[in-house]
């Protein structure tokens, strides 16, 4: 059923490849094996330098700009001017937070061939490290089992030694549907995996493989391929039918709850009150595939849930998986994906190992993050779902500082980093203590040296990775004199890991694997124990592992590791390693953004706030700035809304936020725009991001800012002040099989739509009013009007995708056309009739403005 021997030799020991033959070819191999497994591909210096110069220029211009703005109030519109200047200062600050972490962008390249040469040579047992892969799912109705099945299949078929891959599926919804479809998936994998490996196909998620509209015969020489492909396609369709049947069956819950095939009641009938469940499929003794080869283990896990126990959403699920996997397989590394993020490249694990198993990088790398890429997004990516600017610009920038943020999925972790240990930095960084010695010695320490270092041992468990394995511990305990301090370190371990000796012991096996001679039945029992709901009581789970306290557990988790001095790596090979789905209709997208922003606000008000947290530690300054940026951005919604309403007020009151401009001042305005434009263009140049993606990002910044971010600020405040807990509303992952993007036009009412709609309407009204006013007051008033119209149009252009989303798609007659026509019609009719409904209002406002100055 599961792996019980520790057959993973020390593979991270570094470049000491002994025992190679003495002839020249072998020597060459040894040399090659010593070459680095990855390299930094620098961005061309001329591009980067120009970019940096322009940033500095922009900074200088900005200073002059503000000097002018602050010293030149608008006499008759003091309030408007003050608000606008405050907003502008805030925008400038948030620009600084966003800009400077992009000072050292880099790219990277991996050498998979060298990795193979070093750790995975033909004819020898592979020395690659074992990896546990986590898949999280919660609601099979929103996260269709077929999608999860595809993710699981792509994992089982990954290009990595099968005995070193284990896949854990966490079911937070304790749904029998998830369980049964996983069982079907395990059966189908017996056919699917050998097919993938034989024909070396990509991607190895069947749905997406068969969906590809490419010439699948192109590089295939095997005559049998066509036939086998056809047969496999049929098999997959039958599999799909079985899954769909399960889904159909699950639509209506029987009164007495679900019963399993053997007639017993499904233990998870109440998702809020059920025991922990584990089922191991495939693997060691789980039967072979159709070619007679072993398959990776597949484990279903549904942690125990009881009323009155906090379960901490996804972070809690992930922590439960850390413990289960430590007990059952204990991979040295673990990689987690959301249920909809399948392996788009079967080489993903090897890519990650190019960094993790690198003797120099591996010791200090807490995780290797892959960019999130998506399928099924509408052609123009209306709601900036692909987040290209973030993934291709900001993250590359961070990679050059201390490493990219963790984004929740497609990320390979060093298990020790999740246990809350500090990185093992270079020997010079540390005092000459046992950590370094045992690293370099590579041999088990005798109990004597353990005794010598007992006090350091305690310290070390506080701060750095444990290097001893169980034999050492046992030997040590026998001859232990100072019982009290042993007890304390025992207590310390219990606090950190909880009350499972087996699990705690596994944490000392830094190369992964489980001790030999452990009996599978007792391991399973222990696995159930470590997922019980009370297990984390009186422990530090949530302070280590995945961090609790925010619905964006990802940011917090990565942040804490960086604060401990770990670095992370951004890995973006040409073929995207992971692909997921994204909510493409407006309402779902806004709700997703709301959750993210709320998560940020939660962090802002928590003790982990990057503004205050842990100075004097190992967090690099620019990395901190980037984290500050990701948690304060929701606040920008306040000045943003104000700023978007200002142009309309200007139009309605016939005032302006800028006084009559001199030529000298006008120059600064022009320089400002030019420098903004130039930094943008240069950024797109070094990153390779397209202008459309950039523009979408700008637009969505305004759309999100005027809706979701604003709500997040208030909900966050409510949480802090009134203790109202936040929800993790899962995004639906609809499978868009027809590919007609019907989802894009789905309209669901949510109050998130109100503020941007209001901003839009006000601006439209303002434009009508402004134009009609100008018409009435003759031609000298057209000049100032254009300034105001410009700002209004700026707002409307940014909100345009939102307007489109609001309109939906009714019978293919875009309602937006109707709206525009009504608008234009009213402008022209005003022009024709020359009436001015706002004239009295404006006069009133003028009077008030003057009063404001004089009094
Ligand atoms: O109680 C819960 C709630 C959610 N999930 C899982 O969390 C994942 C992410 O949920 P989703 O609704 O897809 O959120 P997204 O906004 O699309 O996810 C992004 O943002 C999240 C942080 O808000 C990260 O956790 C995700 O990894 C990242 O992909 C899914 O696999 C869920 O099954 C759980 O396991 N338990
Ligand atoms: Mn998602």
mmCIF file of C-alpha atoms in Angstrom, residues 590 641 702-703 706-708 711 751-761 799 802 806:
data_model
loop_
_atom_site.group_PDB
_atom_site.id
_atom_site.type_symbol
_atom_site.label_atom_id
_atom_site.label_comp_id
_atom_site.label_asym_id
_atom_site.label_seq_id
_atom_site.Cartn_x
_atom_site.Cartn_y
_atom_site.Cartn_z
ATOM 1 C CA UNK A 590 -14.995 40.977 -8.571
ATOM 2 C CA UNK A 641 -12.904 56.777 -5.911
ATOM 3 C CA UNK A 702 -9.624 51.156 -11.540
ATOM 4 C CA UNK A 703 -12.500 48.687 -11.728
ATOM 5 C CA UNK A 706 -13.699 51.396 -7.163
ATOM 6 C CA UNK A 707 -15.524 48.215 -6.148
ATOM 7 C CA UNK A 708 -13.901 45.194 -4.527
ATOM 8 C CA UNK A 711 -15.564 46.717 0.163
ATOM 9 C CA UNK A 751 -23.510 45.068 -4.381
ATOM 10 C CA UNK A 752 -19.924 45.283 -5.596
ATOM 11 C CA UNK A 753 -21.366 46.712 -8.792
ATOM 12 C CA UNK A 754 -22.827 49.801 -7.146
ATOM 13 C CA UNK A 755 -19.827 52.094 -6.652
ATOM 14 C CA UNK A 756 -18.325 51.752 -10.136
ATOM 15 C CA UNK A 757 -21.756 52.151 -11.685
ATOM 16 C CA UNK A 758 -22.281 55.307 -9.694
ATOM 17 C CA UNK A 759 -18.907 56.651 -10.699
ATOM 18 C CA UNK A 760 -19.748 55.910 -14.311
ATOM 19 C CA UNK A 761 -23.155 57.532 -14.233
ATOM 20 C CA UNK A 799 -14.310 51.627 -16.517
ATOM 21 C CA UNK A 802 -16.980 47.166 -16.442
ATOM 22 C CA UNK A 806 -22.810 45.452 -16.807
#
